[in-house]
Amino acid sequence: MAAMTLDPCLSLEMCRDSNERGAVAAEIEGLIRVYKDGHVDRPQIVPCVSSALAPELGVTSGDIVIDKFTNIWARVYVPNCHNNSKIPLLVYFHGGGFCVGSAAWSCYHEFLARLANRAGCIIMSVNYRLAPENPLPAAYEDGFKSLIWLKHQAQSGAMNWWSRQCNFSNIFLAGDSAGANIAHNVATRIGSISELELATLKPLNLKGTILIQPFFGGEARTCSEKYMVQPAQSSLTLAASDTYWRLALPCGTNRDHPWCNPVAKGSKHLAESRLLPTMVCISETDILRDRNLEFCAALDRAGNKKVEQVVYKGVGHAFQVCDAAAIDDMALEFMEGWDRKKTKKIGHFNSTSPGDGVGMT
């Protein structure tokens, strides 16, 4: 999530509504307020925008419906410079603690349009259902349903404005924050099904996951959660993290549930899955830094020899949707992953020195 400024008019409107609705059960100021009667307010402090893009960006964008019954849709970005050549597809899930955010948020619209252009890939940004109205695993189900929808598109052979350039045998799952958590859990689900069930996804071929500051948690605090000094523009605090998890997890569970804490003691979440090659992008001053580092180490212990961590120095959570220059660095990382055959062990890299990339094939 990007750094945001709350419109005071929205604040007044929320106060009036609070008096009318009664007691508040949970709140993250300026983002979400949940009342005890179940009503949910989400102030539009980040504008939702249409799919239109400035011509100079060199990208065509449009919205597509995935499931009209559950209102799952996606915004697709296709770079214009590749003519009729087949290029990779990045299935992307936005952040927002599972509770806020949209594929139409202006910060994501600009970030993903520029990323599609720089990385030379098609991006399908999925707008999934939000908690607390739709607690987990709803977002994971929507992510998996998006892949099933893609499979049908590939099988149909339809040559529409975006699929004619899509290489359905070169697909990556990606996302930031809660979206990275979704990408990981969708990949884990795919890695746990039988070979026979896996065949039902053909002709799709998933090559790997790209996880940007994945949103994980746990009952015990990490050092970065307890002591990290947050940048002024940070979009994720420890209190907000706790609230998001309380709203998103199923009733009766805690933050050591494997959806929240995949490395919790006794969890077989990673060990029992066929693991895809994985790149984890970590922010040095993010409260999630230590969780992300632990996750990379757990992937390595679980036998995923194609795992790489990339540490971006001096930046906080969700910096990439605030800083246009960061998109170039991330695009370089992703491009080196499309076709590289080399397996890369875990390592630390500066954002201005991307390293060798991760083998995703």
mmCIF file of C-alpha atoms in Angstrom:
data_model
loop_
_atom_site.group_PDB
_atom_site.id
_atom_site.type_symbol
_atom_site.label_atom_id
_atom_site.label_comp_id
_atom_site.label_asym_id
_atom_site.label_seq_id
_atom_site.Cartn_x
_atom_site.Cartn_y
_atom_site.Cartn_z
ATOM 1 C CA MET A 1 0.000 0.000 0.000
ATOM 2 C CA ALA A 2 1.222 3.478 -0.807
ATOM 3 C CA ALA A 3 1.639 6.392 1.544
ATOM 4 C CA MET A 4 -1.615 8.316 1.618
ATOM 5 C CA THR A 5 -3.111 11.535 2.947
ATOM 6 C CA LEU A 6 -6.575 11.333 4.434
ATOM 7 C CA ASP A 7 -9.114 13.808 3.080
ATOM 8 C CA PRO A 8 -10.540 15.663 6.137
ATOM 9 C CA CYS A 9 -13.975 15.602 4.509
ATOM 10 C CA LEU A 10 -13.850 11.818 4.588
ATOM 11 C CA SER A 11 -12.865 11.904 8.249
ATOM 12 C CA LEU A 12 -15.893 14.038 9.114
ATOM 13 C CA GLU A 13 -18.152 11.776 7.127
ATOM 14 C CA MET A 14 -16.841 8.736 8.999
ATOM 15 C CA CYS A 15 -17.405 10.420 12.362
ATOM 16 C CA ARG A 16 -21.023 11.166 11.521
ATOM 17 C CA ASP A 17 -21.539 7.609 10.316
ATOM 18 C CA SER A 18 -19.859 6.265 13.477
ATOM 19 C CA ASN A 19 -22.408 8.054 15.655
ATOM 20 C CA GLU A 20 -25.233 6.614 13.576
ATOM 21 C CA ARG A 21 -23.964 3.041 13.499
ATOM 22 C CA GLY A 22 -22.788 2.665 17.078
ATOM 23 C CA ALA A 23 -19.820 0.740 18.425
ATOM 24 C CA VAL A 24 -16.701 0.124 16.345
ATOM 25 C CA ALA A 25 -15.216 -3.378 16.472
ATOM 26 C CA ALA A 26 -11.972 -2.689 14.592
ATOM 27 C CA GLU A 27 -10.362 0.210 12.786
ATOM 28 C CA ILE A 28 -7.263 1.171 10.847
ATOM 29 C CA GLU A 29 -7.465 4.933 10.687
ATOM 30 C CA GLY A 30 -8.263 6.274 7.252
ATOM 31 C CA LEU A 31 -8.437 2.840 5.653
ATOM 32 C CA ILE A 32 -11.145 0.676 7.187
ATOM 33 C CA ARG A 33 -13.666 0.799 10.024
ATOM 34 C CA VAL A 34 -15.659 -2.282 11.022
ATOM 35 C CA TYR A 35 -18.711 -1.889 13.235
ATOM 36 C CA LYS A 36 -20.052 -4.461 15.657
ATOM 37 C CA ASP A 37 -23.201 -4.790 13.545
ATOM 38 C CA GLY A 38 -21.005 -6.036 10.688
ATOM 39 C CA HIS A 39 -21.070 -2.881 8.567
ATOM 40 C CA VAL A 40 -17.745 -1.978 6.933
ATOM 41 C CA ASP A 41 -16.567 1.475 5.808
ATOM 42 C CA ARG A 42 -13.617 1.908 3.450
ATOM 43 C CA PRO A 43 -12.882 5.593 2.744
ATOM 44 C CA GLN A 44 -11.735 6.167 -0.834
ATOM 45 C CA ILE A 45 -8.485 7.844 0.181
ATOM 46 C CA VAL A 46 -6.758 6.296 -2.823
ATOM 47 C CA PRO A 47 -8.734 7.096 -5.970
ATOM 48 C CA CYS A 48 -9.970 4.276 -8.166
ATOM 49 C CA VAL A 49 -9.246 5.058 -11.801
ATOM 50 C CA SER A 50 -10.324 3.701 -15.160
ATOM 51 C CA SER A 51 -8.069 1.503 -17.280
ATOM 52 C CA ALA A 52 -7.077 4.457 -19.484
ATOM 53 C CA LEU A 53 -3.346 5.150 -19.783
ATOM 54 C CA ALA A 54 -1.269 7.951 -21.250
ATOM 55 C CA PRO A 55 -0.006 6.931 -24.731
ATOM 56 C CA GLU A 56 3.600 7.686 -23.806
ATOM 57 C CA LEU A 57 3.573 4.797 -21.316
ATOM 58 C CA GLY A 58 3.488 2.400 -24.267
ATOM 59 C CA VAL A 59 0.980 0.046 -22.643
ATOM 60 C CA THR A 60 -2.588 -0.940 -23.486
ATOM 61 C CA SER A 61 -4.865 -1.674 -20.515
ATOM 62 C CA GLY A 62 -8.395 -2.955 -20.096
ATOM 63 C CA ASP A 63 -10.656 -4.687 -17.583
ATOM 64 C CA ILE A 64 -11.935 -8.257 -17.931
ATOM 65 C CA VAL A 65 -14.543 -10.204 -15.956
ATOM 66 C CA ILE A 66 -13.402 -13.478 -14.387
ATOM 67 C CA ASP A 67 -16.499 -14.411 -12.369
ATOM 68 C CA LYS A 68 -19.557 -12.157 -12.525
ATOM 69 C CA PHE A 69 -21.266 -14.015 -9.665
ATOM 70 C CA THR A 70 -18.563 -13.203 -7.111
ATOM 71 C CA ASN A 71 -17.483 -9.999 -8.888
ATOM 72 C CA ILE A 72 -13.920 -11.149 -9.526
ATOM 73 C CA TRP A 73 -12.335 -9.134 -12.298
ATOM 74 C CA ALA A 74 -8.868 -8.184 -13.471
ATOM 75 C CA ARG A 75 -7.085 -5.298 -15.108
ATOM 76 C CA VAL A 76 -4.728 -6.394 -17.863
ATOM 77 C CA TYR A 77 -1.638 -4.524 -19.080
ATOM 78 C CA VAL A 78 -0.022 -5.320 -22.449
ATOM 79 C CA PRO A 79 3.150 -3.537 -23.596
ATOM 80 C CA ASN A 80 2.812 -2.201 -27.131
ATOM 81 C CA CYS A 81 6.392 -2.714 -28.296
ATOM 82 C CA HIS A 82 6.327 -6.496 -28.736
ATOM 83 C CA ASN A 83 4.068 -6.636 -31.804
ATOM 84 C CA ASN A 84 2.894 -10.242 -32.214
ATOM 85 C CA SER A 85 5.640 -11.946 -30.215
ATOM 86 C CA LYS A 86 4.645 -14.135 -27.272
ATOM 87 C CA ILE A 87 5.661 -12.728 -23.892
ATOM 88 C CA PRO A 88 5.408 -13.911 -20.250
ATOM 89 C CA LEU A 89 2.278 -13.396 -18.179
ATOM 90 C CA LEU A 90 2.482 -12.092 -14.605
ATOM 91 C CA VAL A 91 -0.664 -12.838 -12.565
ATOM 92 C CA TYR A 92 -0.553 -10.107 -9.913
ATOM 93 C CA PHE A 93 -2.393 -9.650 -6.596
ATOM 94 C CA HIS A 94 -2.505 -6.210 -4.966
ATOM 95 C CA GLY A 95 -1.740 -5.499 -1.323
ATOM 96 C CA GLY A 96 -3.955 -4.141 1.436
ATOM 97 C CA GLY A 97 -3.898 -6.613 4.307
ATOM 98 C CA PHE A 98 -6.644 -8.677 2.596
ATOM 99 C CA CYS A 99 -9.069 -5.971 3.753
ATOM 100 C CA VAL A 100 -8.559 -2.929 1.526
ATOM 101 C CA GLY A 101 -7.205 -2.166 -1.925
ATOM 102 C CA SER A 102 -8.264 -2.614 -5.521
ATOM 103 C CA ALA A 103 -6.807 -3.392 -8.914
ATOM 104 C CA ALA A 104 -8.233 0.014 -9.864
ATOM 105 C CA TRP A 105 -6.319 1.955 -7.178
ATOM 106 C CA SER A 106 -4.341 4.689 -8.922
ATOM 107 C CA CYS A 107 -1.040 3.705 -7.258
ATOM 108 C CA TYR A 108 -1.284 0.137 -8.558
ATOM 109 C CA HIS A 109 -2.526 1.237 -11.969
ATOM 110 C CA GLU A 110 0.560 3.366 -12.545
ATOM 111 C CA PHE A 111 2.990 0.904 -10.949
ATOM 112 C CA LEU A 112 1.814 -2.103 -12.980
ATOM 113 C CA ALA A 113 1.562 -0.187 -16.253
ATOM 114 C CA ARG A 114 5.171 0.920 -15.901
ATOM 115 C CA LEU A 115 6.273 -2.533 -14.768
ATOM 116 C CA ALA A 116 4.638 -4.194 -17.792
ATOM 117 C CA ASN A 117 6.501 -1.805 -20.071
ATOM 118 C CA ARG A 118 9.866 -2.125 -18.334
ATOM 119 C CA ALA A 119 9.768 -5.896 -17.809
ATOM 120 C CA GLY A 120 8.246 -6.692 -21.205
ATOM 121 C CA CYS A 121 5.439 -8.845 -19.864
ATOM 122 C CA ILE A 122 1.666 -8.964 -19.772
ATOM 123 C CA ILE A 123 0.270 -8.338 -16.301
ATOM 124 C CA MET A 124 -3.149 -9.512 -15.118
ATOM 125 C CA SER A 125 -3.959 -7.684 -11.872
ATOM 126 C CA VAL A 126 -6.687 -9.627 -10.069
ATOM 127 C CA ASN A 127 -9.363 -7.833 -8.043
ATOM 128 C CA TYR A 128 -10.220 -10.422 -5.392
ATOM 129 C CA ARG A 129 -12.810 -10.421 -2.593
ATOM 130 C CA LEU A 130 -11.897 -8.612 0.614
ATOM 131 C CA ALA A 131 -12.158 -9.465 4.307
ATOM 132 C CA PRO A 132 -13.849 -9.208 6.750
ATOM 133 C CA GLU A 133 -16.913 -9.761 4.564
ATOM 134 C CA ASN A 134 -15.013 -12.552 2.822
ATOM 135 C CA PRO A 135 -12.396 -13.938 5.241
ATOM 136 C CA LEU A 136 -9.601 -16.217 4.130
ATOM 137 C CA PRO A 137 -9.456 -18.463 2.196
ATOM 138 C CA ALA A 138 -11.756 -16.415 -0.111
ATOM 139 C CA ALA A 139 -8.842 -14.463 -1.621
ATOM 140 C CA TYR A 140 -6.911 -17.707 -2.230
ATOM 141 C CA GLU A 141 -9.948 -19.259 -3.900
ATOM 142 C CA ASP A 142 -10.269 -16.208 -6.134
ATOM 143 C CA GLY A 143 -6.617 -16.486 -7.090
ATOM 144 C CA PHE A 144 -7.003 -20.139 -8.021
ATOM 145 C CA LYS A 145 -10.234 -19.410 -9.888
ATOM 146 C CA SER A 146 -8.330 -16.807 -11.915
ATOM 147 C CA LEU A 147 -5.922 -19.519 -13.078
ATOM 148 C CA ILE A 148 -8.800 -21.808 -14.039
ATOM 149 C CA TRP A 149 -10.278 -18.929 -16.025
ATOM 150 C CA LEU A 150 -6.907 -18.419 -17.736
ATOM 151 C CA LYS A 151 -6.792 -22.108 -18.598
ATOM 152 C CA HIS A 152 -10.134 -21.831 -20.371
ATOM 153 C CA GLN A 153 -8.909 -18.772 -22.267
ATOM 154 C CA ALA A 154 -5.829 -20.657 -23.405
ATOM 155 C CA GLN A 155 -7.831 -23.723 -24.404
ATOM 156 C CA SER A 156 -10.359 -21.688 -26.376
ATOM 157 C CA GLY A 157 -7.644 -20.269 -28.588
ATOM 158 C CA ALA A 158 -9.378 -16.898 -28.546
ATOM 159 C CA MET A 159 -7.267 -14.173 -30.117
ATOM 160 C CA ASN A 160 -8.478 -11.120 -28.248
ATOM 161 C CA TRP A 161 -6.600 -7.893 -27.573
ATOM 162 C CA TRP A 162 -4.458 -9.325 -24.754
ATOM 163 C CA SER A 163 -4.258 -13.110 -25.179
ATOM 164 C CA ARG A 164 -2.833 -13.052 -28.701
ATOM 165 C CA GLN A 165 0.534 -12.056 -27.219
ATOM 166 C CA CYS A 166 0.315 -14.194 -24.083
ATOM 167 C CA ASN A 167 2.715 -17.096 -23.626
ATOM 168 C CA PHE A 168 0.540 -19.367 -21.491
ATOM 169 C CA SER A 169 3.504 -21.690 -20.945
ATOM 170 C CA ASN A 170 5.464 -18.932 -19.199
ATOM 171 C CA ILE A 171 3.317 -17.754 -16.273
ATOM 172 C CA PHE A 172 4.435 -16.283 -12.944
ATOM 173 C CA LEU A 173 2.404 -15.606 -9.818
ATOM 174 C CA ALA A 174 3.259 -12.334 -8.118
ATOM 175 C CA GLY A 175 2.012 -9.748 -5.666
ATOM 176 C CA ASP A 176 2.991 -7.384 -2.913
ATOM 177 C CA SER A 177 2.211 -7.579 0.807
ATOM 178 C CA ALA A 178 -1.097 -9.469 1.205
ATOM 179 C CA GLY A 179 -1.000 -10.039 -2.552
ATOM 180 C CA ALA A 180 2.348 -11.803 -2.183
ATOM 181 C CA ASN A 181 0.790 -13.956 0.531
ATOM 182 C CA ILE A 182 -2.007 -14.836 -1.915
ATOM 183 C CA ALA A 183 0.475 -15.674 -4.682
ATOM 184 C CA HIS A 184 2.383 -17.945 -2.288
ATOM 185 C CA ASN A 185 -0.720 -19.737 -1.033
ATOM 186 C CA VAL A 186 -2.111 -20.248 -4.537
ATOM 187 C CA ALA A 187 1.259 -21.692 -5.561
ATOM 188 C CA THR A 188 1.260 -23.899 -2.446
ATOM 189 C CA ARG A 189 -2.202 -25.202 -3.305
ATOM 190 C CA ILE A 190 -1.046 -26.045 -6.810
ATOM 191 C CA GLY A 191 2.051 -27.713 -5.378
ATOM 192 C CA SER A 192 -0.022 -29.929 -3.094
ATOM 193 C CA ILE A 193 -2.483 -31.350 -5.625
ATOM 194 C CA SER A 194 -1.951 -34.674 -7.351
ATOM 195 C CA GLU A 195 -0.261 -35.024 -10.712
ATOM 196 C CA LEU A 196 -3.636 -35.944 -12.202
ATOM 197 C CA GLU A 197 -5.253 -32.776 -10.826
ATOM 198 C CA LEU A 198 -2.259 -30.751 -11.933
ATOM 199 C CA ALA A 199 -2.825 -31.930 -15.499
ATOM 200 C CA THR A 200 -6.203 -30.185 -15.455
ATOM 201 C CA LEU A 201 -4.375 -26.836 -15.515
ATOM 202 C CA LYS A 202 -2.814 -27.539 -18.908
ATOM 203 C CA PRO A 203 -1.845 -25.766 -21.107
ATOM 204 C CA LEU A 204 -0.840 -23.359 -18.345
ATOM 205 C CA ASN A 205 2.739 -23.733 -17.171
ATOM 206 C CA LEU A 206 3.632 -21.945 -13.942
ATOM 207 C CA LYS A 207 7.316 -21.052 -13.826
ATOM 208 C CA GLY A 208 7.627 -19.401 -10.427
ATOM 209 C CA THR A 209 6.482 -16.876 -7.860
ATOM 210 C CA ILE A 210 7.666 -13.312 -7.257
ATOM 211 C CA LEU A 211 6.798 -12.182 -3.738
ATOM 212 C CA ILE A 212 7.231 -8.493 -2.890
ATOM 213 C CA GLN A 213 7.348 -7.905 0.879
ATOM 214 C CA PRO A 214 5.021 -10.884 1.571
ATOM 215 C CA PHE A 215 2.573 -10.227 4.400
ATOM 216 C CA PHE A 216 3.156 -12.861 7.080
ATOM 217 C CA GLY A 217 2.703 -12.732 10.838
ATOM 218 C CA GLY A 218 2.904 -14.782 14.007
ATOM 219 C CA GLU A 219 2.059 -14.789 17.682
ATOM 220 C CA ALA A 220 5.670 -14.200 18.770
ATOM 221 C CA ARG A 221 7.154 -10.878 17.675
ATOM 222 C CA THR A 222 10.259 -10.712 15.503
ATOM 223 C CA CYS A 223 13.013 -8.191 16.149
ATOM 224 C CA SER A 224 12.024 -6.053 13.169
ATOM 225 C CA GLU A 225 8.428 -5.981 14.389
ATOM 226 C CA LYS A 226 9.500 -4.857 17.855
ATOM 227 C CA TYR A 227 12.342 -2.478 17.102
ATOM 228 C CA MET A 228 12.274 -1.333 13.456
ATOM 229 C CA VAL A 229 12.180 2.454 13.148
ATOM 230 C CA GLN A 230 9.585 3.128 10.482
ATOM 231 C CA PRO A 231 10.032 5.702 7.699
ATOM 232 C CA ALA A 232 7.578 8.587 7.921
ATOM 233 C CA GLN A 233 5.774 7.349 4.807
ATOM 234 C CA SER A 234 5.472 3.731 5.959
ATOM 235 C CA SER A 235 2.090 2.210 5.143
ATOM 236 C CA LEU A 236 2.263 -0.733 7.563
ATOM 237 C CA THR A 237 2.501 -0.534 11.341
ATOM 238 C CA LEU A 238 2.468 -3.410 13.809
ATOM 239 C CA ALA A 239 -0.968 -2.358 15.101
ATOM 240 C CA ALA A 240 -2.341 -2.272 11.566
ATOM 241 C CA SER A 241 -0.826 -5.687 10.831
ATOM 242 C CA ASP A 242 -2.518 -7.202 13.892
ATOM 243 C CA THR A 243 -5.867 -5.694 12.916
ATOM 244 C CA TYR A 244 -5.643 -6.915 9.346
ATOM 245 C CA TRP A 245 -4.977 -10.457 10.531
ATOM 246 C CA ARG A 246 -7.778 -10.329 13.071
ATOM 247 C CA LEU A 247 -10.203 -9.329 10.306
ATOM 248 C CA ALA A 248 -8.870 -11.695 7.643
ATOM 249 C CA LEU A 249 -8.285 -15.009 9.433
ATOM 250 C CA PRO A 250 -11.158 -17.440 10.056
ATOM 251 C CA CYS A 251 -12.832 -17.300 13.470
ATOM 252 C CA GLY A 252 -11.072 -19.327 16.142
ATOM 253 C CA THR A 253 -7.594 -19.102 14.597
ATOM 254 C CA ASN A 254 -4.587 -17.058 15.633
ATOM 255 C CA ARG A 255 -1.557 -15.602 13.888
ATOM 256 C CA ASP A 256 0.259 -18.949 13.923
ATOM 257 C CA HIS A 257 -2.204 -20.332 11.401
ATOM 258 C CA PRO A 258 -0.142 -21.475 8.372
ATOM 259 C CA TRP A 259 -1.864 -18.916 6.137
ATOM 260 C CA CYS A 260 -0.377 -16.240 8.363
ATOM 261 C CA ASN A 261 2.754 -17.963 9.641
ATOM 262 C CA PRO A 262 4.006 -20.593 7.170
ATOM 263 C CA VAL A 263 7.089 -21.229 9.333
ATOM 264 C CA ALA A 264 5.220 -21.773 12.630
ATOM 265 C CA LYS A 265 6.415 -24.712 14.729
ATOM 266 C CA GLY A 266 4.786 -27.924 13.552
ATOM 267 C CA SER A 267 3.583 -26.405 10.290
ATOM 268 C CA LYS A 268 3.935 -28.690 7.266
ATOM 269 C CA HIS A 269 2.766 -25.947 4.941
ATOM 270 C CA LEU A 270 6.043 -25.813 3.005
ATOM 271 C CA ALA A 271 7.476 -29.274 3.485
ATOM 272 C CA GLU A 272 4.527 -31.096 1.914
ATOM 273 C CA SER A 273 4.274 -29.018 -1.274
ATOM 274 C CA ARG A 274 6.104 -29.113 -4.568
ATOM 275 C CA LEU A 275 7.757 -25.723 -4.453
ATOM 276 C CA LEU A 276 8.040 -23.374 -7.404
ATOM 277 C CA PRO A 277 11.163 -21.279 -7.944
ATOM 278 C CA THR A 278 10.675 -18.194 -5.800
ATOM 279 C CA MET A 279 12.036 -14.655 -5.682
ATOM 280 C CA VAL A 280 11.351 -12.720 -2.469
ATOM 281 C CA CYS A 281 11.795 -8.940 -2.551
ATOM 282 C CA ILE A 282 12.460 -7.551 0.952
ATOM 283 C CA SER A 283 12.568 -3.957 2.203
ATOM 284 C CA GLU A 284 15.324 -3.243 4.709
ATOM 285 C CA THR A 285 13.229 -0.978 6.983
ATOM 286 C CA ASP A 286 9.971 -2.944 6.717
ATOM 287 C CA ILE A 287 8.575 -4.425 9.945
ATOM 288 C CA LEU A 288 8.106 -7.621 7.885
ATOM 289 C CA ARG A 289 11.827 -7.860 7.090
ATOM 290 C CA ASP A 290 12.660 -10.604 9.587
ATOM 291 C CA ARG A 291 9.543 -12.608 8.715
ATOM 292 C CA ASN A 292 10.527 -12.452 5.053
ATOM 293 C CA LEU A 293 14.089 -13.549 5.806
ATOM 294 C CA GLU A 294 12.815 -16.451 7.936
ATOM 295 C CA PHE A 295 10.477 -17.451 5.123
ATOM 296 C CA CYS A 296 13.350 -17.572 2.615
ATOM 297 C CA ALA A 297 15.397 -19.723 4.982
ATOM 298 C CA ALA A 298 12.417 -22.054 5.485
ATOM 299 C CA LEU A 299 11.976 -22.417 1.730
ATOM 300 C CA ASP A 300 15.614 -23.390 1.451
ATOM 301 C CA ARG A 301 15.295 -25.944 4.281
ATOM 302 C CA ALA A 302 12.186 -27.375 2.627
ATOM 303 C CA GLY A 303 14.219 -28.215 -0.449
ATOM 304 C CA ASN A 304 13.515 -25.259 -2.713
ATOM 305 C CA LYS A 305 16.938 -24.780 -4.239
ATOM 306 C CA LYS A 306 15.591 -22.117 -6.590
ATOM 307 C CA VAL A 307 14.929 -19.402 -4.057
ATOM 308 C CA GLU A 308 16.436 -15.950 -3.993
ATOM 309 C CA GLN A 309 15.981 -12.998 -1.695
ATOM 310 C CA VAL A 310 16.607 -9.470 -2.899
ATOM 311 C CA VAL A 311 17.006 -6.860 -0.164
ATOM 312 C CA TYR A 312 16.283 -3.239 -1.068
ATOM 313 C CA LYS A 313 18.310 -0.902 1.132
ATOM 314 C CA GLY A 314 16.899 2.015 3.080
ATOM 315 C CA VAL A 315 13.248 1.622 2.042
ATOM 316 C CA GLY A 316 10.065 0.580 3.804
ATOM 317 C CA HIS A 317 6.942 -1.395 3.091
ATOM 318 C CA ALA A 318 5.333 -0.850 -0.334
ATOM 319 C CA PHE A 319 8.032 1.575 -1.466
ATOM 320 C CA GLN A 320 7.684 0.343 -5.047
ATOM 321 C CA VAL A 321 4.230 1.846 -5.530
ATOM 322 C CA CYS A 322 5.515 5.216 -4.287
ATOM 323 C CA ASP A 323 8.811 5.434 -6.154
ATOM 324 C CA ALA A 324 8.830 5.325 -9.963
ATOM 325 C CA ALA A 325 12.616 4.778 -10.024
ATOM 326 C CA ALA A 326 12.179 1.535 -8.062
ATOM 327 C CA ILE A 327 10.170 0.065 -10.914
ATOM 328 C CA ASP A 328 13.245 -0.043 -13.152
ATOM 329 C CA ASP A 329 15.183 -2.022 -10.532
ATOM 330 C CA MET A 330 12.353 -4.507 -10.025
ATOM 331 C CA ALA A 331 11.835 -4.870 -13.758
ATOM 332 C CA LEU A 332 15.477 -5.869 -14.156
ATOM 333 C CA GLU A 333 15.060 -8.510 -11.468
ATOM 334 C CA PHE A 334 11.960 -9.927 -13.140
ATOM 335 C CA MET A 335 13.407 -9.903 -16.661
ATOM 336 C CA GLU A 336 16.413 -11.926 -15.541
ATOM 337 C CA GLY A 337 13.999 -14.512 -14.185
ATOM 338 C CA TRP A 338 11.947 -15.100 -17.336
ATOM 339 C CA ASP A 339 14.374 -17.438 -19.111
ATOM 340 C CA ARG A 340 17.391 -17.951 -16.900
ATOM 341 C CA LYS A 341 18.392 -21.576 -16.451
ATOM 342 C CA LYS A 342 20.779 -20.996 -13.566
ATOM 343 C CA THR A 343 19.693 -21.967 -10.056
ATOM 344 C CA LYS A 344 20.544 -19.274 -7.547
ATOM 345 C CA LYS A 345 21.037 -19.818 -3.827
ATOM 346 C CA ILE A 346 19.831 -17.352 -1.218
ATOM 347 C CA GLY A 347 21.769 -14.079 -1.177
ATOM 348 C CA HIS A 348 21.506 -10.403 -0.218
ATOM 349 C CA PHE A 349 21.539 -7.720 -2.898
ATOM 350 C CA ASN A 350 21.299 -3.957 -3.043
ATOM 351 C CA SER A 351 18.480 -2.498 -5.101
ATOM 352 C CA THR A 352 21.031 -0.693 -7.266
ATOM 353 C CA SER A 353 22.920 -3.936 -7.866
ATOM 354 C CA PRO A 354 20.347 -6.595 -8.714
ATOM 355 C CA GLY A 355 22.677 -9.566 -8.885
ATOM 356 C CA ASP A 356 22.154 -12.526 -11.171
ATOM 357 C CA GLY A 357 18.387 -12.901 -10.881
ATOM 358 C CA VAL A 358 16.545 -16.108 -10.108
ATOM 359 C CA GLY A 359 16.168 -19.081 -12.402
ATOM 360 C CA MET A 360 12.454 -19.423 -13.072
ATOM 361 C CA THR A 361 12.468 -22.180 -15.648
#
